[in-house]
CSV table of C-alpha atoms and ligand atoms in Angstrom, one decimal:
chain,number,residue,atom,x,y,z
A,1,MET,CA,66.0,200.2,148.2
A,2,GLY,CA,64.1,196.7,148.3
A,3,ALA,CA,63.4,194.4,145.4
A,4,ASN,CA,61.5,195.9,142.7
A,5,PRO,CA,59.2,193.2,140.7
A,6,ALA,CA,59.2,195.8,137.8
A,7,LEU,CA,62.7,195.1,137.4
A,8,ALA,CA,63.3,191.6,136.0
A,9,GLY,CA,64.1,192.2,132.6
A,10,PRO,CA,67.1,192.3,130.5
A,11,VAL,CA,69.4,195.7,130.4
A,12,LEU,CA,69.0,197.2,127.2
A,13,CYS,CA,72.0,198.6,125.8
A,14,VAL,CA,71.3,201.4,123.4
A,15,VAL,CA,74.0,202.4,120.4
A,16,GLY,CA,73.3,205.0,117.4
A,17,ALA,CA,76.0,206.6,116.5
A,18,ARG,CA,79.4,205.8,115.0
A,19,PRO,CA,81.1,207.0,118.4
A,20,ASN,CA,78.8,204.5,120.6
A,21,PHE,CA,79.9,201.4,119.1
A,22,MET,CA,83.4,201.3,120.2
A,23,LYS,CA,82.0,202.0,123.4
A,24,MET,CA,79.3,199.2,123.8
A,25,ALA,CA,81.6,196.5,122.1
A,26,PRO,CA,83.8,196.1,125.1
A,27,LEU,CA,81.0,196.8,128.0
A,28,LEU,CA,78.7,193.8,125.8
A,29,ALA,CA,82.2,191.3,126.0
A,30,ALA,CA,82.2,192.0,129.6
A,31,PHE,CA,78.6,191.5,130.5
A,32,ALA,CA,78.8,188.1,128.4
A,33,ARG,CA,81.2,187.2,131.2
A,34,ALA,CA,79.6,188.4,134.2
A,35,PRO,CA,77.2,185.7,135.4
A,36,GLU,CA,75.5,188.1,137.5
A,37,LEU,CA,74.6,190.6,135.1
A,38,PRO,CA,71.1,190.0,133.3
A,39,ARG,CA,70.9,189.7,129.4
A,40,ALA,CA,71.9,192.1,127.3
A,41,VAL,CA,69.7,193.5,124.4
A,42,LEU,CA,71.1,195.6,121.9
A,43,VAL,CA,69.0,198.3,120.6
A,44,HIS,CA,71.2,200.2,117.4
A,45,THR,CA,68.4,203.5,116.8
A,46,GLY,CA,69.4,203.6,113.5
A,47,GLN,CA,70.8,207.0,114.0
A,48,HIS,CA,74.0,206.1,111.7
A,49,TYR,CA,73.4,203.9,109.0
A,50,ASP,CA,75.3,204.0,105.9
A,51,ALA,CA,77.2,200.6,106.0
A,52,SER,CA,80.5,202.9,106.7
A,53,MET,CA,78.8,204.7,109.3
A,54,SER,CA,77.8,201.8,111.1
A,55,ASP,CA,77.8,197.8,110.1
A,56,ARG,CA,81.6,198.2,109.2
A,57,LEU,CA,82.1,199.1,112.4
A,58,PHE,CA,79.7,196.2,114.1
A,59,ALA,CA,82.1,194.1,111.7
A,60,ASP,CA,85.5,195.9,113.4
A,61,LEU,CA,84.9,195.4,116.8
A,62,ARG,CA,83.0,192.5,116.5
A,63,LEU,CA,79.7,193.5,118.0
A,64,PRO,CA,76.7,191.0,117.7
A,65,ALA,CA,74.0,192.6,115.5
A,66,PRO,CA,71.6,194.4,116.8
A,67,ASP,CA,69.1,192.7,118.6
A,68,LEU,CA,66.6,195.5,117.5
A,69,ASN,CA,67.2,198.3,114.9
A,70,LEU,CA,64.8,201.4,115.3
A,71,GLU,CA,66.1,202.5,111.9
A,72,VAL,CA,65.4,206.1,112.4
A,73,GLY,CA,68.0,207.5,109.9
A,74,SER,CA,68.7,211.7,109.9
A,75,GLY,CA,66.6,214.4,110.3
A,76,THR,CA,66.7,217.8,112.4
A,77,HIS,CA,67.5,217.5,116.1
A,78,ALA,CA,63.3,217.7,117.3
A,79,VAL,CA,62.7,214.9,114.6
A,80,GLN,CA,65.1,212.4,115.0
A,81,THR,CA,64.9,212.8,119.4
A,82,ALA,CA,61.5,212.3,119.0
A,83,GLU,CA,61.4,209.8,116.5
A,84,ILE,CA,63.8,207.9,118.5
A,85,MET,CA,61.8,208.1,121.9
A,86,ARG,CA,58.5,207.3,119.8
A,87,ARG,CA,60.3,204.0,118.3
A,88,PHE,CA,62.0,203.4,121.7
A,89,GLU,CA,59.0,203.2,124.1
A,90,PRO,CA,57.5,200.5,123.0
A,91,ILE,CA,60.4,198.2,123.4
A,92,VAL,CA,60.7,199.6,126.8
A,93,ASP,CA,57.1,198.0,127.7
A,94,GLU,CA,57.9,195.3,126.0
A,95,PHE,CA,60.9,193.9,127.6
A,96,ARG,CA,60.6,195.9,130.9
A,97,PRO,CA,64.3,196.1,131.5
A,98,SER,CA,66.1,196.0,134.7
A,99,ALA,CA,68.3,199.3,133.4
A,100,VAL,CA,68.5,200.8,130.0
A,101,LEU,CA,72.2,201.5,130.0
A,102,VAL,CA,73.6,204.6,127.1
A,103,VAL,CA,76.7,205.7,126.2
A,104,GLY,CA,78.2,209.1,125.1
A,105,ASP,CA,76.3,212.1,124.4
A,106,VAL,CA,74.9,211.7,120.8
A,107,ASN,CA,70.8,212.5,120.0
A,108,SER,CA,70.2,208.4,120.6
A,109,THR,CA,71.8,208.5,124.2
A,110,LEU,CA,69.4,211.2,125.6
A,111,ALA,CA,66.5,210.5,123.6
A,112,CYS,CA,66.6,206.9,125.3
A,113,GLY,CA,67.6,207.9,129.1
A,114,LEU,CA,64.5,209.8,128.6
A,115,VAL,CA,61.9,207.0,127.7
A,116,ALA,CA,63.3,205.3,130.6
A,117,VAL,CA,63.4,207.2,132.8
A,118,LYS,CA,60.1,208.5,132.4
A,119,LYS,CA,59.2,204.8,133.0
A,120,HIS,CA,61.1,204.4,136.0
A,121,VAL,CA,63.4,202.1,134.2
A,122,PRO,CA,66.7,203.2,135.6
A,123,VAL,CA,69.4,204.9,133.4
A,124,VAL,CA,72.9,204.2,133.5
A,125,HIS,CA,75.2,206.2,131.4
A,126,VAL,CA,78.8,204.9,130.6
A,127,GLU,CA,80.7,208.4,129.8
A,128,ALA,CA,79.1,210.4,132.5
A,129,GLY,CA,80.4,214.2,133.4
A,130,LEU,CA,82.4,215.3,130.4
A,131,ARG,CA,81.4,219.3,130.0
A,132,SER,CA,82.7,221.5,127.3
A,133,PHE,CA,80.7,224.2,129.2
A,134,ASP,CA,79.6,225.3,125.4
A,135,ARG,CA,76.1,225.0,125.1
A,136,ALA,CA,76.0,225.2,121.6
A,137,MET,CA,77.1,222.3,120.7
A,138,PRO,CA,74.2,219.7,120.8
A,139,GLU,CA,76.5,217.1,122.2
A,140,GLU,CA,76.3,219.5,125.6
A,141,ILE,CA,72.8,219.8,125.8
A,142,ASN,CA,72.9,216.0,125.4
A,143,ARG,CA,75.6,215.4,128.3
A,144,VAL,CA,74.0,217.6,131.1
A,145,LEU,CA,70.5,216.1,130.4
A,146,THR,CA,71.7,212.8,130.3
A,147,ASP,CA,73.8,213.0,133.3
A,148,GLN,CA,70.6,214.4,135.5
A,149,ILE,CA,68.4,211.8,134.5
A,150,SER,CA,70.8,209.1,135.2
A,151,ASP,CA,70.9,206.6,138.2
A,152,LEU,CA,74.2,205.4,138.0
A,153,LEU,CA,77.2,207.8,136.1
A,154,TYR,CA,80.1,205.9,135.2
A,155,THR,CA,83.3,208.4,134.5
A,156,THR,CA,86.1,208.4,132.5
A,157,GLU,CA,88.0,210.9,134.3
A,158,ARG,CA,88.2,212.2,137.5
A,159,SER,CA,87.0,215.6,136.3
A,160,ALA,CA,83.9,214.7,135.7
A,161,ALA,CA,82.8,214.0,139.4
A,162,GLY,CA,83.3,218.2,140.0
A,163,ASN,CA,81.1,218.6,137.2
A,164,LEU,CA,78.4,216.6,137.8
A,165,ALA,CA,79.0,217.7,142.0
A,166,ARG,CA,78.6,221.6,140.7
A,167,GLU,CA,75.1,220.3,138.9
A,168,GLY,CA,73.6,218.7,142.2
A,169,ILE,CA,74.3,215.2,141.2
A,170,PRO,CA,74.7,212.9,144.5
A,171,ALA,CA,78.3,211.4,144.9
A,172,GLU,CA,76.4,208.3,145.6
A,173,ARG,CA,75.7,207.5,141.7
A,174,ILE,CA,78.6,208.8,140.1
A,175,VAL,CA,81.5,205.6,139.5
A,176,PHE,CA,84.8,206.5,138.4
A,177,ALA,CA,85.6,203.6,136.2
A,178,GLY,CA,87.7,204.5,133.4
A,179,ASN,CA,87.3,204.6,129.9
A,180,VAL,CA,85.5,201.8,127.5
A,181,MET,CA,86.9,203.3,124.4
A,182,ILE,CA,90.8,203.0,125.2
A,183,ASP,CA,89.2,199.0,126.4
A,184,SER,CA,88.3,199.1,122.4
A,185,LEU,CA,91.4,200.5,121.2
A,186,ARG,CA,93.4,198.1,123.6
A,187,ALA,CA,92.0,195.2,122.1
A,188,ASN,CA,92.5,195.9,118.8
A,189,LEU,CA,95.7,197.6,118.3
A,190,ALA,CA,97.3,194.0,116.7
A,191,ARG,CA,94.7,193.8,114.1
A,192,VAL,CA,94.9,197.3,112.6
A,193,VAL,CA,95.3,197.9,109.1
A,194,PRO,CA,98.5,199.4,107.6
A,195,PRO,CA,98.1,203.0,106.5
A,196,ARG,CA,99.3,201.7,102.6
A,197,GLU,CA,96.8,199.1,102.6
A,198,THR,CA,94.0,201.7,103.6
A,199,LEU,CA,95.1,204.1,100.7
A,200,ALA,CA,95.6,201.4,98.2
A,201,ARG,CA,92.0,199.7,99.0
A,202,ALA,CA,90.7,203.4,98.4
A,203,GLY,CA,92.3,203.6,95.1
A,204,LEU,CA,95.0,206.3,96.3
A,205,ASP,CA,98.6,205.9,95.6
A,206,ALA,CA,100.2,203.9,98.3
A,207,GLN,CA,103.2,205.9,98.0
A,208,PHE,CA,101.3,209.2,99.5
A,209,VAL,CA,102.4,207.2,103.3
A,210,ARG,CA,105.8,205.7,102.1
A,211,ALA,CA,107.9,204.1,104.7
A,212,GLY,CA,109.7,206.7,107.2
A,213,ARG,CA,108.0,209.8,105.7
A,214,ALA,CA,105.5,211.7,108.1
A,215,PHE,CA,101.7,212.2,107.2
A,216,GLY,CA,98.8,213.5,109.4
A,217,VAL,CA,95.8,211.9,109.8
A,218,VAL,CA,92.6,214.4,109.8
A,219,THR,CA,88.4,214.4,110.8
A,220,LEU,CA,86.4,217.1,110.8
A,221,HIS,CA,82.6,217.1,111.6
A,222,ARG,CA,81.2,219.3,114.0
A,223,PRO,CA,78.6,221.4,113.1
A,224,ALA,CA,80.5,224.4,114.2
A,225,ASN,CA,83.1,224.0,111.8
A,226,VAL,CA,81.4,222.7,109.0
A,227,ASP,CA,77.8,223.7,108.5
A,228,ARG,CA,79.2,227.7,107.4
A,229,PRO,CA,80.7,228.1,104.3
A,230,GLU,CA,82.9,230.6,106.4
A,231,THR,CA,84.1,228.5,108.9
A,232,LEU,CA,84.7,225.3,106.8
A,233,ARG,CA,86.4,227.3,104.4
A,234,GLU,CA,88.5,228.3,107.1
A,235,CYS,CA,89.6,224.8,108.3
A,236,LEU,CA,89.9,223.8,104.9
A,237,GLU,CA,92.4,226.6,104.3
A,238,ILE,CA,94.0,225.5,107.6
A,239,LEU,CA,94.5,221.8,106.4
A,240,ARG,CA,95.8,223.3,102.4
A,241,ALA,CA,98.2,225.4,104.2
A,242,ALA,CA,99.4,222.5,106.7
A,243,ALA,CA,99.4,220.2,103.4
A,244,GLY,CA,102.3,222.2,102.5
A,245,LYS,CA,104.4,221.1,105.3
A,246,LEU,CA,103.3,217.0,105.4
A,247,PRO,CA,100.5,214.8,103.2
A,248,LEU,CA,97.5,214.6,105.0
A,249,VAL,CA,95.1,211.7,105.1
A,250,CYS,CA,91.4,213.0,105.3
A,251,ALA,CA,88.6,210.9,106.3
A,252,LEU,CA,85.5,212.6,105.3
A,253,HIS,CA,82.2,212.6,107.5
A,254,PRO,CA,79.4,212.4,105.3
A,255,ARG,CA,78.0,215.5,106.9
A,256,THR,CA,81.3,217.5,106.0
A,257,ARG,CA,81.1,215.8,102.7
A,258,GLY,CA,78.4,217.0,101.7
A,259,ASN,CA,78.8,220.9,102.6
A,260,VAL,CA,82.1,220.8,101.1
A,261,GLU,CA,80.1,220.1,97.6
A,262,ARG,CA,77.5,222.0,99.1
A,263,PHE,CA,79.3,225.1,99.2
A,264,GLY,CA,81.5,225.2,96.3
A,265,LEU,CA,84.8,224.4,98.2
A,266,SER,CA,85.5,221.0,96.7
A,267,ALA,CA,88.5,222.9,95.0
A,268,LEU,CA,90.4,223.7,98.6
A,269,LEU,CA,91.0,219.9,99.4
A,270,GLU,CA,92.0,218.9,95.3
A,271,THR,CA,95.8,219.0,96.1
A,272,ALA,CA,98.3,215.8,95.8
A,273,ALA,CA,99.1,216.2,99.2
A,274,ILE,CA,95.3,215.8,100.7
A,275,ALA,CA,93.9,212.3,100.3
A,276,VAL,CA,90.4,212.7,100.6
A,277,LEU,CA,88.8,209.2,101.9
A,278,PRO,CA,85.4,207.9,102.7
A,279,PRO,CA,84.7,207.4,106.5
A,280,GLN,CA,86.8,204.7,107.4
A,281,GLY,CA,86.8,201.3,109.5
A,282,TYR,CA,87.6,201.6,113.4
A,283,LEU,CA,90.8,199.1,112.6
A,284,GLU,CA,91.7,201.9,109.5
A,285,MET,CA,91.5,204.4,111.4
A,286,LEU,CA,93.1,203.3,114.1
A,287,GLY,CA,95.9,201.8,111.4
A,288,LEU,CA,96.2,205.6,110.6
A,289,MET,CA,96.4,207.6,113.6
A,290,ALA,CA,98.9,205.0,115.4
A,291,GLN,CA,101.3,205.5,112.6
A,292,ALA,CA,100.5,209.9,112.5
A,293,ALA,CA,103.1,212.2,113.0
A,294,VAL,CA,99.9,214.2,114.0
A,295,VAL,CA,96.3,214.1,113.8
A,296,LEU,CA,93.6,217.3,113.2
A,297,THR,CA,90.5,216.5,114.5
A,298,ASP,CA,87.1,218.0,116.2
A,299,SER,CA,86.3,214.8,117.2
A,300,GLY,CA,86.0,213.5,121.2
A,301,GLY,CA,86.5,210.3,121.1
A,302,VAL,CA,89.9,211.0,118.6
A,303,GLN,CA,91.1,213.2,121.1
A,304,GLU,CA,91.2,210.2,123.7
A,305,GLU,CA,92.6,207.9,121.3
A,306,THR,CA,95.4,210.2,120.6
A,307,THR,CA,96.3,210.4,123.9
A,308,ALA,CA,96.1,206.6,124.5
A,309,LEU,CA,98.4,205.9,121.5
A,310,GLY,CA,100.8,208.9,122.2
A,311,VAL,CA,100.1,210.9,118.7
A,312,PRO,CA,100.0,214.7,118.8
A,313,CYS,CA,96.7,216.1,118.5
A,314,LEU,CA,95.5,219.7,117.4
A,315,THR,CA,91.8,219.7,118.2
A,316,MET,CA,89.7,222.5,116.2
A,317,ARG,CA,87.2,223.3,118.4
A,318,ALA,CA,87.3,225.8,121.0
A,319,SER,CA,87.0,224.0,123.9
A,320,THR,CA,87.0,220.5,125.1
A,321,GLU,CA,84.9,217.9,127.5
A,322,ARG,CA,87.9,215.9,127.9
A,323,PRO,CA,90.7,218.3,129.5
A,324,ILE,CA,92.9,215.1,130.9
A,325,THR,CA,93.7,214.9,127.1
A,326,VAL,CA,95.4,218.4,127.2
A,327,ASP,CA,96.5,218.0,131.2
A,328,GLU,CA,97.9,214.5,131.0
A,329,GLY,CA,98.0,213.9,127.1
A,330,THR,CA,98.9,214.7,123.8
A,331,ASN,CA,96.1,217.2,123.1
A,332,THR,CA,96.5,221.0,122.0
A,333,ILE,CA,93.0,223.2,121.4
A,334,VAL,CA,94.1,225.2,118.3
A,335,ASP,CA,90.4,226.1,117.3
A,336,ARG,CA,90.2,227.7,113.6
A,337,ASP,CA,93.9,229.7,114.9
A,338,ARG,CA,96.0,229.2,111.6
A,339,ALA,CA,99.3,230.4,113.0
A,340,LEU,CA,99.3,228.2,115.8
A,341,THR,CA,98.3,224.9,113.9
A,342,LEU,CA,101.1,225.4,111.4
A,343,ARG,CA,102.9,226.6,114.3
A,344,LEU,CA,102.4,223.6,116.1
A,345,VAL,CA,102.6,221.2,113.3
A,346,ASP,CA,106.1,223.0,112.6
A,347,GLU,CA,107.0,222.2,115.7
A,348,ILE,CA,105.4,218.4,116.0
A,349,LEU,CA,107.7,217.6,112.6
A,350,ALA,CA,110.7,218.6,114.5
A,351,GLY,CA,110.1,216.4,117.0
A,352,GLY,CA,108.6,218.5,119.8
A,353,GLY,CA,105.2,217.4,119.9
A,354,LYS,CA,103.6,216.5,123.3
A,355,ARG,CA,103.7,212.7,124.0
A,356,GLY,CA,102.1,212.5,127.5
A,357,ARG,CA,101.1,209.8,129.4
A,358,ALA,CA,97.9,207.2,129.8
A,359,PRO,CA,95.5,209.0,132.3
A,360,GLU,CA,94.7,206.8,135.1
A,361,LEU,CA,92.2,203.7,134.4
A,362,TRP,CA,92.8,203.8,130.8
A,363,ASP,CA,94.0,201.0,131.2
A,364,GLY,CA,91.7,198.6,128.7
A,365,HIS,CA,89.7,197.0,131.8
A,366,ALA,CA,87.2,199.6,132.3
A,367,ALA,CA,84.5,197.6,130.7
A,368,GLY,CA,85.0,194.8,133.7
A,369,ARG,CA,85.0,197.4,136.2
A,370,ILE,CA,81.7,198.4,135.0
A,371,ALA,CA,79.9,195.1,134.3
A,372,ALA,CA,81.4,194.1,138.4
A,373,HIS,CA,79.8,197.2,139.6
A,374,LEU,CA,76.7,197.1,137.8
A,375,GLY,CA,76.2,193.8,138.8
A,376,ALA,CA,76.6,194.5,142.4
A,377,TRP,CA,74.1,197.3,141.7
A,378,LEU,CA,71.6,195.5,140.2
A,379,ALA,CA,71.1,192.6,142.3
A,380,ALA,CA,71.3,195.0,145.3
A,381,ARG,CA,68.2,196.3,144.0
A,382,GLY,CA,66.4,192.9,143.2
A,383,VAL,CA,67.3,192.2,140.1
A,384,LYS,CA,67.9,188.5,139.4
A,385,GLN,CA,70.7,187.1,137.5
A,386,GLY,CA,70.1,186.1,133.7
A,387,ALA,CA,66.3,187.8,133.8
B,1,LIG,C1,76.4,212.5,115.1
B,1,LIG,C2,76.8,213.1,116.7
B,1,LIG,C3,78.0,213.5,116.7
B,1,LIG,C4,79.2,212.6,116.5
B,1,LIG,C5,79.3,211.8,115.2
B,1,LIG,C6,80.1,211.1,115.0
B,1,LIG,C7,74.5,214.0,117.4
B,1,LIG,C8,73.7,215.4,118.3
B,1,LIG,N1,75.6,214.3,117.1
B,1,LIG,O1,76.9,213.5,114.5
B,1,LIG,O2,78.3,213.7,118.3
B,1,LIG,O3,80.5,213.1,117.2
B,1,LIG,O4,77.8,211.7,115.1
B,1,LIG,O5,79.9,210.7,113.6
B,1,LIG,O6,74.1,213.1,117.9
B,1,LIG,N2,74.4,211.0,107.3
B,1,LIG,C9,74.7,210.1,106.6
B,1,LIG,N3,74.9,208.7,106.8
B,1,LIG,C10,74.5,208.3,108.0
B,1,LIG,C11,74.9,209.4,109.1
B,1,LIG,C12,74.6,210.4,108.8
B,1,LIG,O7,75.1,210.2,105.4
B,1,LIG,O8,74.9,206.7,108.6
B,1,LIG,C13,74.7,212.0,107.2
B,1,LIG,C14,73.4,212.8,106.7
B,1,LIG,O9,73.4,214.0,105.8
B,1,LIG,C15,72.6,213.8,108.3
B,1,LIG,C16,74.0,214.1,109.0
B,1,LIG,O10,75.1,213.1,108.1
B,1,LIG,O11,71.9,214.4,107.8
B,1,LIG,C17,74.4,214.2,110.2
B,1,LIG,O12,74.0,212.9,111.1
B,1,LIG,P1,73.7,212.9,112.6
B,1,LIG,O13,73.2,211.8,113.2
B,1,LIG,O14,72.4,213.8,112.5
B,1,LIG,O15,74.9,213.8,113.2
B,1,LIG,P2,76.3,213.8,113.1
B,1,LIG,O16,77.1,215.3,112.1
B,1,LIG,O17,76.8,211.9,112.4
């Protein structure tokens, strides 16, 4: 492809929701060290807006303040996606970017990708090709559609290339780069906040995690688990039973906290063995997970982080889009199977949990590889450095 005069501007880098921030931080740092790249402009859609869901993570990750914040806030999927598109379009018109780079699988990822592709701006997707094969998950729709409209797809594990090939994505668009989320983890491990401090800051008894005493960490926010009273009750009953075996530190997402209250299920969390915390900062969360005996979660990123940390993870979902965490890492899919979950907690407490190994290219250098590749890719399209 020859030089395209329309492609002279910066790379617009999009974040929207919490799991995007730890992926974007190492990318921006690597881009700043890559003189061959046009300048990066950081756009925050405002999908997540609470201090605990956004500002705090920016500070922890040393992310620069966004150049632009679209302040879309919450809404139904249609409203949120449409509002992001409506507000992102004039940004693309104004900046005439060389590329729009999106990460992960949240509504902001798809919405901004869609605006870009319709304006013939190349879409770059970091963390492409993951598939849960469960189209009831909004993230799965976001993944499939974003990948279809992306010009360049950077993957975190080799299984992604097969998924993309089956969907007709040409192999030359796909680059196995490794896992930028693990870049963040490795870069920040030395800075984590010790669990005792995190609990004390939350006003909880620091003795909850006495030295040498095993504890578990819980995150729960998937609509399939928390949006219906029956499934949320099932999850909380499993947690309560697990808390009979080891104390649990539970960092509650606002969606989950709201539903626990709305469905009248708060009593299930009221036990001395469960510490309920607000959403935690990145360094607090890493500190908790690194020292946990087990992590119970329905998050995508936490499955990867526990694998990188070598901490057993029980995933309360029916499937995972990150199979390498099960095949090579520390992850086991337990869905809402109470007997299985409790048996595995017993095994882990007896010293038998999965330890796994670090997957290929989860080495802390994924963002550097992406910066180098993207610089060459844009240069081949006639984009000038420092645009
Ligand atoms: C979104 C992502 C999900 C990701 C998760 C991480 C989509 C479709 N989902 O889900 O993939 O795992 O982020 O957190 O993009 N809320 C607040 N404060 C905030 C943000 C949200 O209170 O700063 C509450 C609101 O009540 C909102 C609800 O949480 O309605 C859900 O927020 P939303 O961004 O729609 O989805 P998440 O569940 O956070």
